[in-house]
Amino acid sequence: MPMTEVLADDRRAETSALTAAACLFHGFSDRSRLAIVQHLVLGEHRVVDLVRHLGLAQSTVSQHLACLVDCGIAQVRPQGRASLYSLAHPEATMEMLSGAEKMLALTGDAVTLCGTYGVEAATR
């Protein structure tokens, strides 16, 4: 295989990996989704339980859970007429959340001041 084809394949693979990572982080990027994930760390929850714990509308919780399931972050199993949601990969999710806490501690939560993604940017 010519070198130019090898380099093109490497670039495509790198682009694909970066796209997948960005999509994964997007799954965690919403404050409500992150709150749901933090509750799922504690174990299985029904939508009604999450609504009560988080004070969010049922439709909001359901939409975020659907996103988390679609992303492979959460999973659902039926129990009677209810559905129980849990983390698909609890240990890896805990490691990711722990890593985020470490990064926030190292940066002094500077991301909240970010002009693009920070607290003030979100209110514009």
mmCIF file of N, CA and C in Angstrom:
data_model
loop_
_atom_site.group_PDB
_atom_site.id
_atom_site.type_symbol
_atom_site.label_atom_id
_atom_site.label_comp_id
_atom_site.label_asym_id
_atom_site.label_seq_id
_atom_site.Cartn_x
_atom_site.Cartn_y
_atom_site.Cartn_z
ATOM 1 N N MET A 1 0.848 -1.169 0.000
ATOM 2 C CA MET A 1 0.000 0.000 0.000
ATOM 3 C C MET A 1 0.902 1.243 0.000
ATOM 4 N N PRO A 2 0.628 2.194 -0.888
ATOM 5 C CA PRO A 2 1.447 3.405 -0.935
ATOM 6 C C PRO A 2 1.336 4.199 0.376
ATOM 7 N N MET A 3 2.410 4.921 0.697
ATOM 8 C CA MET A 3 2.487 5.687 1.925
ATOM 9 C C MET A 3 1.348 6.713 2.038
ATOM 10 N N THR A 4 0.966 7.331 0.932
ATOM 11 C CA THR A 4 -0.107 8.331 0.976
ATOM 12 C C THR A 4 -1.434 7.705 1.400
ATOM 13 N N GLU A 5 -1.683 6.457 0.997
ATOM 14 C CA GLU A 5 -2.903 5.770 1.410
ATOM 15 C C GLU A 5 -2.859 5.433 2.894
ATOM 16 N N VAL A 6 -1.695 5.035 3.390
ATOM 17 C CA VAL A 6 -1.528 4.735 4.814
ATOM 18 C C VAL A 6 -1.792 5.988 5.639
ATOM 19 N N LEU A 7 -1.221 7.117 5.224
ATOM 20 C CA LEU A 7 -1.430 8.370 5.944
ATOM 21 C C LEU A 7 -2.887 8.797 5.917
ATOM 22 N N ALA A 8 -3.541 8.628 4.774
ATOM 23 C CA ALA A 8 -4.958 8.971 4.662
ATOM 24 C C ALA A 8 -5.787 8.085 5.585
ATOM 25 N N ASP A 9 -5.472 6.793 5.657
ATOM 26 C CA ASP A 9 -6.175 5.881 6.554
ATOM 27 C C ASP A 9 -5.973 6.291 8.010
ATOM 28 N N ASP A 10 -4.737 6.679 8.360
ATOM 29 C CA ASP A 10 -4.452 7.130 9.725
ATOM 30 C C ASP A 10 -5.268 8.366 10.074
ATOM 31 N N ARG A 11 -5.356 9.311 9.139
ATOM 32 C CA ARG A 11 -6.129 10.539 9.383
ATOM 33 C C ARG A 11 -7.616 10.226 9.543
ATOM 34 N N ARG A 12 -8.125 9.322 8.706
ATOM 35 C CA ARG A 12 -9.543 8.940 8.819
ATOM 36 C C ARG A 12 -9.802 8.275 10.168
ATOM 37 N N ALA A 13 -8.911 7.394 10.591
ATOM 38 C CA ALA A 13 -9.077 6.715 11.875
ATOM 39 C C ALA A 13 -9.016 7.717 13.025
ATOM 40 N N GLU A 14 -8.085 8.662 12.946
ATOM 41 C CA GLU A 14 -7.972 9.676 13.993
ATOM 42 C C GLU A 14 -9.214 10.557 14.032
ATOM 43 N N THR A 15 -9.689 10.962 12.869
ATOM 44 C CA THR A 15 -10.900 11.781 12.794
ATOM 45 C C THR A 15 -12.087 11.027 13.366
ATOM 46 N N SER A 16 -12.195 9.763 13.031
ATOM 47 C CA SER A 16 -13.288 8.936 13.537
ATOM 48 C C SER A 16 -13.216 8.809 15.056
ATOM 49 N N ALA A 17 -12.027 8.594 15.596
ATOM 50 C CA ALA A 17 -11.855 8.471 17.046
ATOM 51 C C ALA A 17 -12.191 9.784 17.751
ATOM 52 N N LEU A 18 -11.777 10.900 17.169
ATOM 53 C CA LEU A 18 -12.078 12.201 17.769
ATOM 54 C C LEU A 18 -13.577 12.491 17.719
ATOM 55 N N THR A 19 -14.204 12.123 16.632
ATOM 56 C CA THR A 19 -15.654 12.314 16.514
ATOM 57 C C THR A 19 -16.387 11.492 17.568
ATOM 58 N N ALA A 20 -15.983 10.243 17.736
ATOM 59 C CA ALA A 20 -16.610 9.379 18.741
ATOM 60 C C ALA A 20 -16.418 9.949 20.143
ATOM 61 N N ALA A 21 -15.217 10.441 20.450
ATOM 62 C CA ALA A 21 -14.958 11.023 21.773
ATOM 63 C C ALA A 21 -15.800 12.271 21.986
ATOM 64 N N ALA A 22 -15.913 13.118 20.976
ATOM 65 C CA ALA A 22 -16.728 14.327 21.101
ATOM 66 C C ALA A 22 -18.193 13.964 21.335
ATOM 67 N N CYS A 23 -18.676 12.949 20.646
ATOM 68 C CA CYS A 23 -20.059 12.503 20.841
ATOM 69 C C CYS A 23 -20.258 11.959 22.252
ATOM 70 N N LEU A 24 -19.294 11.218 22.754
ATOM 71 C CA LEU A 24 -19.383 10.699 24.112
ATOM 72 C C LEU A 24 -19.466 11.842 25.119
ATOM 73 N N PHE A 25 -18.576 12.817 24.981
ATOM 74 C CA PHE A 25 -18.594 13.945 25.912
ATOM 75 C C PHE A 25 -19.893 14.742 25.780
ATOM 76 N N HIS A 26 -20.452 14.794 24.583
ATOM 77 C CA HIS A 26 -21.730 15.485 24.414
ATOM 78 C C HIS A 26 -22.819 14.800 25.238
ATOM 79 N N GLY A 27 -22.747 13.484 25.338
ATOM 80 C CA GLY A 27 -23.706 12.749 26.158
ATOM 81 C C GLY A 27 -23.682 13.179 27.613
ATOM 82 N N PHE A 28 -22.539 13.611 28.086
ATOM 83 C CA PHE A 28 -22.383 14.067 29.469
ATOM 84 C C PHE A 28 -22.502 15.591 29.601
ATOM 85 N N SER A 29 -22.688 16.303 28.476
ATOM 86 C CA SER A 29 -22.527 17.754 28.496
ATOM 87 C C SER A 29 -23.704 18.536 29.049
ATOM 88 N N ASP A 30 -24.855 17.940 29.152
ATOM 89 C CA ASP A 30 -26.014 18.651 29.664
ATOM 90 C C ASP A 30 -26.104 18.486 31.182
ATOM 91 N N ARG A 31 -26.378 19.580 31.863
ATOM 92 C CA ARG A 31 -26.435 19.563 33.335
ATOM 93 C C ARG A 31 -27.461 18.552 33.855
ATOM 94 N N SER A 32 -28.631 18.498 33.217
ATOM 95 C CA SER A 32 -29.666 17.549 33.657
ATOM 96 C C SER A 32 -29.237 16.110 33.400
ATOM 97 N N ARG A 33 -28.620 15.849 32.233
ATOM 98 C CA ARG A 33 -28.133 14.488 31.961
ATOM 99 C C ARG A 33 -27.067 14.088 32.970
ATOM 100 N N LEU A 34 -26.191 15.016 33.293
ATOM 101 C CA LEU A 34 -25.147 14.720 34.268
ATOM 102 C C LEU A 34 -25.753 14.420 35.642
ATOM 103 N N ALA A 35 -26.778 15.172 36.026
ATOM 104 C CA ALA A 35 -27.459 14.902 37.302
ATOM 105 C C ALA A 35 -28.104 13.520 37.285
ATOM 106 N N ILE A 36 -28.690 13.145 36.152
ATOM 107 C CA ILE A 36 -29.285 11.814 36.035
ATOM 108 C C ILE A 36 -28.204 10.748 36.169
ATOM 109 N N VAL A 37 -27.080 10.950 35.489
ATOM 110 C CA VAL A 37 -25.966 9.987 35.579
ATOM 111 C C VAL A 37 -25.511 9.846 37.026
ATOM 112 N N GLN A 38 -25.401 10.956 37.735
ATOM 113 C CA GLN A 38 -24.969 10.897 39.133
ATOM 114 C C GLN A 38 -25.956 10.112 39.985
ATOM 115 N N HIS A 39 -27.235 10.197 39.687
ATOM 116 C CA HIS A 39 -28.222 9.391 40.424
ATOM 117 C C HIS A 39 -28.119 7.923 40.031
ATOM 118 N N LEU A 40 -27.855 7.667 38.758
ATOM 119 C CA LEU A 40 -27.738 6.274 38.314
ATOM 120 C C LEU A 40 -26.491 5.602 38.874
ATOM 121 N N VAL A 41 -25.506 6.390 39.280
ATOM 122 C CA VAL A 41 -24.318 5.826 39.938
ATOM 123 C C VAL A 41 -24.747 5.069 41.201
ATOM 124 N N LEU A 42 -25.815 5.534 41.831
ATOM 125 C CA LEU A 42 -26.303 4.923 43.070
ATOM 126 C C LEU A 42 -27.085 3.637 42.829
ATOM 127 N N GLY A 43 -27.457 3.384 41.582
ATOM 128 C CA GLY A 43 -28.202 2.177 41.253
ATOM 129 C C GLY A 43 -29.357 2.483 40.322
ATOM 130 N N GLU A 44 -30.198 1.478 40.107
ATOM 131 C CA GLU A 44 -31.315 1.604 39.177
ATOM 132 C C GLU A 44 -32.346 2.613 39.690
ATOM 133 N N HIS A 45 -32.939 3.321 38.732
ATOM 134 C CA HIS A 45 -34.004 4.273 39.047
ATOM 135 C C HIS A 45 -35.098 4.175 37.990
ATOM 136 N N ARG A 46 -36.317 4.419 38.436
ATOM 137 C CA ARG A 46 -37.433 4.597 37.521
ATOM 138 C C ARG A 46 -37.498 6.079 37.159
ATOM 139 N N VAL A 47 -38.174 6.388 36.073
ATOM 140 C CA VAL A 47 -38.333 7.788 35.660
ATOM 141 C C VAL A 47 -38.978 8.581 36.792
ATOM 142 N N VAL A 48 -40.009 8.031 37.397
ATOM 143 C CA VAL A 48 -40.724 8.740 38.468
ATOM 144 C C VAL A 48 -39.789 9.064 39.640
ATOM 145 N N ASP A 49 -38.857 8.159 39.944
ATOM 146 C CA ASP A 49 -37.887 8.410 41.023
ATOM 147 C C ASP A 49 -36.979 9.581 40.658
ATOM 148 N N LEU A 50 -36.501 9.596 39.422
ATOM 149 C CA LEU A 50 -35.609 10.673 38.976
ATOM 150 C C LEU A 50 -36.344 12.009 38.933
ATOM 151 N N VAL A 51 -37.605 11.994 38.517
ATOM 152 C CA VAL A 51 -38.420 13.217 38.508
ATOM 153 C C VAL A 51 -38.507 13.778 39.920
ATOM 154 N N ARG A 52 -38.784 12.924 40.875
ATOM 155 C CA ARG A 52 -38.912 13.338 42.278
ATOM 156 C C ARG A 52 -37.571 13.845 42.823
ATOM 157 N N HIS A 53 -36.475 13.133 42.552
ATOM 158 C CA HIS A 53 -35.152 13.519 43.064
ATOM 159 C C HIS A 53 -34.647 14.819 42.457
ATOM 160 N N LEU A 54 -34.883 15.000 41.161
ATOM 161 C CA LEU A 54 -34.277 16.124 40.443
ATOM 162 C C LEU A 54 -35.192 17.327 40.276
ATOM 163 N N GLY A 55 -36.496 17.133 40.479
ATOM 164 C CA GLY A 55 -37.429 18.236 40.313
ATOM 165 C C GLY A 55 -37.594 18.660 38.862
ATOM 166 N N LEU A 56 -37.367 17.741 37.950
ATOM 167 C CA LEU A 56 -37.517 18.016 36.521
ATOM 168 C C LEU A 56 -38.834 17.426 36.025
ATOM 169 N N ALA A 57 -39.312 17.932 34.911
ATOM 170 C CA ALA A 57 -40.524 17.389 34.305
ATOM 171 C C ALA A 57 -40.275 15.966 33.817
ATOM 172 N N GLN A 58 -41.325 15.158 33.839
ATOM 173 C CA GLN A 58 -41.211 13.771 33.395
ATOM 174 C C GLN A 58 -40.731 13.703 31.959
ATOM 175 N N SER A 59 -41.243 14.576 31.102
ATOM 176 C CA SER A 59 -40.836 14.550 29.695
ATOM 177 C C SER A 59 -39.356 14.883 29.533
ATOM 178 N N THR A 60 -38.846 15.799 30.357
ATOM 179 C CA THR A 60 -37.425 16.169 30.319
ATOM 180 C C THR A 60 -36.556 14.988 30.726
ATOM 181 N N VAL A 61 -36.919 14.349 31.823
ATOM 182 C CA VAL A 61 -36.162 13.187 32.302
ATOM 183 C C VAL A 61 -36.188 12.078 31.256
ATOM 184 N N SER A 62 -37.347 11.817 30.678
ATOM 185 C CA SER A 62 -37.466 10.764 29.669
ATOM 186 C C SER A 62 -36.604 11.055 28.444
ATOM 187 N N GLN A 63 -36.595 12.313 27.999
ATOM 188 C CA GLN A 63 -35.769 12.684 26.841
ATOM 189 C C GLN A 63 -34.289 12.494 27.132
ATOM 190 N N HIS A 64 -33.855 12.908 28.318
ATOM 191 C CA HIS A 64 -32.443 12.761 28.667
ATOM 192 C C HIS A 64 -32.063 11.293 28.838
ATOM 193 N N LEU A 65 -32.950 10.502 29.412
ATOM 194 C CA LEU A 65 -32.671 9.070 29.539
ATOM 195 C C LEU A 65 -32.573 8.422 28.164
ATOM 196 N N ALA A 66 -33.432 8.822 27.241
ATOM 197 C CA ALA A 66 -33.363 8.279 25.882
ATOM 198 C C ALA A 66 -32.018 8.610 25.245
ATOM 199 N N CYS A 67 -31.544 9.832 25.455
ATOM 200 C CA CYS A 67 -30.231 10.229 24.930
ATOM 201 C C CYS A 67 -29.136 9.371 25.541
ATOM 202 N N LEU A 68 -29.180 9.183 26.860
ATOM 203 C CA LEU A 68 -28.155 8.391 27.547
ATOM 204 C C LEU A 68 -28.168 6.937 27.081
ATOM 205 N N VAL A 69 -29.348 6.402 26.837
ATOM 206 C CA VAL A 69 -29.457 5.027 26.337
ATOM 207 C C VAL A 69 -28.916 4.958 24.911
ATOM 208 N N ASP A 70 -29.305 5.923 24.074
ATOM 209 C CA ASP A 70 -28.830 5.949 22.687
ATOM 210 C C ASP A 70 -27.310 6.051 22.618
ATOM 211 N N CYS A 71 -26.719 6.782 23.563
ATOM 212 C CA CYS A 71 -25.258 6.962 23.597
ATOM 213 C C CYS A 71 -24.539 5.752 24.181
ATOM 214 N N GLY A 72 -25.280 4.815 24.742
ATOM 215 C CA GLY A 72 -24.662 3.646 25.365
ATOM 216 C C GLY A 72 -24.168 3.921 26.777
ATOM 217 N N ILE A 73 -24.548 5.061 27.336
ATOM 218 C CA ILE A 73 -24.131 5.414 28.698
ATOM 219 C C ILE A 73 -25.039 4.751 29.723
ATOM 220 N N ALA A 74 -26.330 4.655 29.398
ATOM 221 C CA ALA A 74 -27.309 4.028 30.294
ATOM 222 C C ALA A 74 -27.978 2.869 29.567
ATOM 223 N N GLN A 75 -28.656 2.070 30.347
ATOM 224 C CA GLN A 75 -29.423 0.951 29.793
ATOM 225 C C GLN A 75 -30.755 0.894 30.528
ATOM 226 N N VAL A 76 -31.706 0.213 29.939
ATOM 227 C CA VAL A 76 -33.050 0.130 30.519
ATOM 228 C C VAL A 76 -33.496 -1.324 30.510
ATOM 229 N N ARG A 77 -34.225 -1.680 31.548
ATOM 230 C CA ARG A 77 -34.822 -3.014 31.584
ATOM 231 C C ARG A 77 -36.244 -2.894 32.125
ATOM 232 N N PRO A 78 -37.156 -3.619 31.515
ATOM 233 C CA PRO A 78 -38.544 -3.561 31.983
ATOM 234 C C PRO A 78 -38.714 -4.327 33.288
ATOM 235 N N GLN A 79 -39.584 -3.776 34.136
ATOM 236 C CA GLN A 79 -39.979 -4.485 35.351
ATOM 237 C C GLN A 79 -41.468 -4.226 35.529
ATOM 238 N N GLY A 80 -42.262 -5.209 35.148
ATOM 239 C CA GLY A 80 -43.707 -5.011 35.141
ATOM 240 C C GLY A 80 -44.064 -3.935 34.139
ATOM 241 N N ARG A 81 -44.817 -2.930 34.601
ATOM 242 C CA ARG A 81 -45.188 -1.819 33.719
ATOM 243 C C ARG A 81 -44.172 -0.690 33.764
ATOM 244 N N ALA A 82 -43.187 -0.803 34.630
ATOM 245 C CA ALA A 82 -42.171 0.242 34.777
ATOM 246 C C ALA A 82 -40.912 -0.125 33.992
ATOM 247 N N SER A 83 -40.068 0.858 33.832
ATOM 248 C CA SER A 83 -38.748 0.650 33.237
ATOM 249 C C SER A 83 -37.710 1.114 34.241
ATOM 250 N N LEU A 84 -36.690 0.298 34.444
ATOM 251 C CA LEU A 84 -35.610 0.642 35.360
ATOM 252 C C LEU A 84 -34.373 1.002 34.550
ATOM 253 N N TYR A 85 -33.804 2.165 34.875
ATOM 254 C CA TYR A 85 -32.616 2.663 34.181
ATOM 255 C C TYR A 85 -31.405 2.496 35.072
ATOM 256 N N SER A 86 -30.291 2.150 34.448
ATOM 257 C CA SER A 86 -29.027 2.007 35.166
ATOM 258 C C SER A 86 -27.895 2.388 34.219
ATOM 259 N N LEU A 87 -26.710 2.512 34.769
ATOM 260 C CA LEU A 87 -25.539 2.802 33.944
ATOM 261 C C LEU A 87 -25.130 1.540 33.195
ATOM 262 N N ALA A 88 -24.806 1.687 31.937
ATOM 263 C CA ALA A 88 -24.379 0.545 31.131
ATOM 264 C C ALA A 88 -22.981 0.073 31.536
ATOM 265 N N HIS A 89 -22.138 1.019 31.956
ATOM 266 C CA HIS A 89 -20.759 0.716 32.336
ATOM 267 C C HIS A 89 -20.421 1.526 33.598
ATOM 268 N N PRO A 90 -20.917 1.079 34.754
ATOM 269 C CA PRO A 90 -20.784 1.883 35.971
ATOM 270 C C PRO A 90 -19.347 2.194 36.369
ATOM 271 N N GLU A 91 -18.449 1.228 36.269
ATOM 272 C CA GLU A 91 -17.060 1.481 36.687
ATOM 273 C C GLU A 91 -16.391 2.514 35.793
ATOM 274 N N ALA A 92 -16.564 2.388 34.486
ATOM 275 C CA ALA A 92 -15.968 3.347 33.557
ATOM 276 C C ALA A 92 -16.580 4.733 33.744
ATOM 277 N N THR A 93 -17.884 4.782 34.006
ATOM 278 C CA THR A 93 -18.545 6.070 34.237
ATOM 279 C C THR A 93 -18.002 6.719 35.499
ATOM 280 N N MET A 94 -17.813 5.928 36.538
ATOM 281 C CA MET A 94 -17.245 6.466 37.783
ATOM 282 C C MET A 94 -15.835 7.003 37.546
ATOM 283 N N GLU A 95 -15.042 6.284 36.768
ATOM 284 C CA GLU A 95 -13.691 6.757 36.442
ATOM 285 C C GLU A 95 -13.742 8.074 35.684
ATOM 286 N N MET A 96 -14.686 8.189 34.737
ATOM 287 C CA MET A 96 -14.808 9.428 33.970
ATOM 288 C C MET A 96 -15.229 10.587 34.876
ATOM 289 N N LEU A 97 -16.211 10.360 35.739
ATOM 290 C CA LEU A 97 -16.658 11.412 36.657
ATOM 291 C C LEU A 97 -15.541 11.803 37.617
ATOM 292 N N SER A 98 -14.782 10.832 38.080
ATOM 293 C CA SER A 98 -13.646 11.105 38.953
ATOM 294 C C SER A 98 -12.592 11.933 38.224
ATOM 295 N N GLY A 99 -12.327 11.573 36.974
ATOM 296 C CA GLY A 99 -11.374 12.338 36.170
ATOM 297 C C GLY A 99 -11.842 13.772 35.966
ATOM 298 N N ALA A 100 -13.137 13.952 35.753
ATOM 299 C CA ALA A 100 -13.683 15.307 35.589
ATOM 300 C C ALA A 100 -13.514 16.113 36.870
ATOM 301 N N GLU A 101 -13.762 15.486 38.017
ATOM 302 C CA GLU A 101 -13.578 16.177 39.301
ATOM 303 C C GLU A 101 -12.124 16.580 39.499
ATOM 304 N N LYS A 102 -11.197 15.697 39.124
ATOM 305 C CA LYS A 102 -9.777 16.019 39.242
ATOM 306 C C LYS A 102 -9.414 17.192 38.343
ATOM 307 N N MET A 103 -9.913 17.183 37.098
ATOM 308 C CA MET A 103 -9.622 18.265 36.165
ATOM 309 C C MET A 103 -10.194 19.583 36.662
ATOM 310 N N LEU A 104 -11.408 19.555 37.203
ATOM 311 C CA LEU A 104 -12.005 20.768 37.749
ATOM 312 C C LEU A 104 -11.196 21.297 38.930
ATOM 313 N N ALA A 105 -10.706 20.406 39.767
ATOM 314 C CA ALA A 105 -9.877 20.829 40.893
ATOM 315 C C ALA A 105 -8.560 21.438 40.412
ATOM 316 N N LEU A 106 -7.966 20.840 39.382
ATOM 317 C CA LEU A 106 -6.693 21.338 38.856
ATOM 318 C C LEU A 106 -6.825 22.696 38.177
ATOM 319 N N THR A 107 -7.972 22.930 37.546
ATOM 320 C CA THR A 107 -8.162 24.189 36.831
ATOM 321 C C THR A 107 -8.851 25.246 37.691
ATOM 322 N N GLY A 108 -9.174 24.891 38.910
ATOM 323 C CA GLY A 108 -9.879 25.841 39.766
ATOM 324 C C GLY A 108 -11.250 26.187 39.210
ATOM 325 N N ASP A 109 -11.879 25.225 38.565
ATOM 326 C CA ASP A 109 -13.192 25.421 37.953
ATOM 327 C C ASP A 109 -13.186 26.548 36.925
ATOM 328 N N ALA A 110 -12.034 26.805 36.298
ATOM 329 C CA ALA A 110 -11.904 27.886 35.316
ATOM 330 C C ALA A 110 -12.902 27.753 34.172
ATOM 331 N N VAL A 111 -13.362 26.561 33.907
ATOM 332 C CA VAL A 111 -14.303 26.359 32.809
ATOM 333 C C VAL A 111 -15.589 27.149 33.033
ATOM 334 N N THR A 112 -15.938 27.416 34.275
ATOM 335 C CA THR A 112 -17.153 28.203 34.529
ATOM 336 C C THR A 112 -16.994 29.644 34.060
ATOM 337 N N LEU A 113 -15.746 30.099 33.893
ATOM 338 C CA LEU A 113 -15.476 31.455 33.414
ATOM 339 C C LEU A 113 -15.282 31.511 31.901
ATOM 340 N N CYS A 114 -15.248 30.373 31.250
ATOM 341 C CA CYS A 114 -15.005 30.294 29.807
ATOM 342 C C CYS A 114 -16.066 31.095 29.047
ATOM 343 N N GLY A 115 -15.606 31.942 28.144
ATOM 344 C CA GLY A 115 -16.516 32.759 27.360
ATOM 345 C C GLY A 115 -17.398 31.972 26.413
ATOM 346 N N THR A 116 -16.974 30.781 26.048
ATOM 347 C CA THR A 116 -17.742 29.958 25.116
ATOM 348 C C THR A 116 -18.691 29.000 25.831
ATOM 349 N N TYR A 117 -18.217 28.334 26.896
ATOM 350 C CA TYR A 117 -19.020 27.312 27.557
ATOM 351 C C TYR A 117 -19.327 27.611 29.015
ATOM 352 N N GLY A 118 -18.838 28.704 29.539
ATOM 353 C CA GLY A 118 -18.997 29.020 30.944
ATOM 354 C C GLY A 118 -20.407 29.434 31.332
ATOM 355 N N VAL A 119 -20.535 29.767 32.605
ATOM 356 C CA VAL A 119 -21.841 30.097 33.181
ATOM 357 C C VAL A 119 -22.476 31.297 32.469
ATOM 358 N N GLU A 120 -21.711 32.342 32.251
ATOM 359 C CA GLU A 120 -22.269 33.539 31.596
ATOM 360 C C GLU A 120 -22.633 33.261 30.148
ATOM 361 N N ALA A 121 -21.846 32.448 29.460
ATOM 362 C CA ALA A 121 -22.144 32.117 28.067
ATOM 363 C C ALA A 121 -23.470 31.362 27.973
ATOM 364 N N ALA A 122 -23.746 30.546 28.952
ATOM 365 C CA ALA A 122 -24.968 29.740 28.937
ATOM 366 C C ALA A 122 -26.219 30.605 29.133
ATOM 367 N N THR A 123 -26.067 31.774 29.754
ATOM 368 C CA THR A 123 -27.221 32.635 29.994
ATOM 369 C C THR A 123 -27.499 33.592 28.846
ATOM 370 N N ARG A 124 -26.605 33.625 27.862
ATOM 371 C CA ARG A 124 -26.813 34.508 26.697
ATOM 372 C C ARG A 124 -27.780 33.926 25.735
#
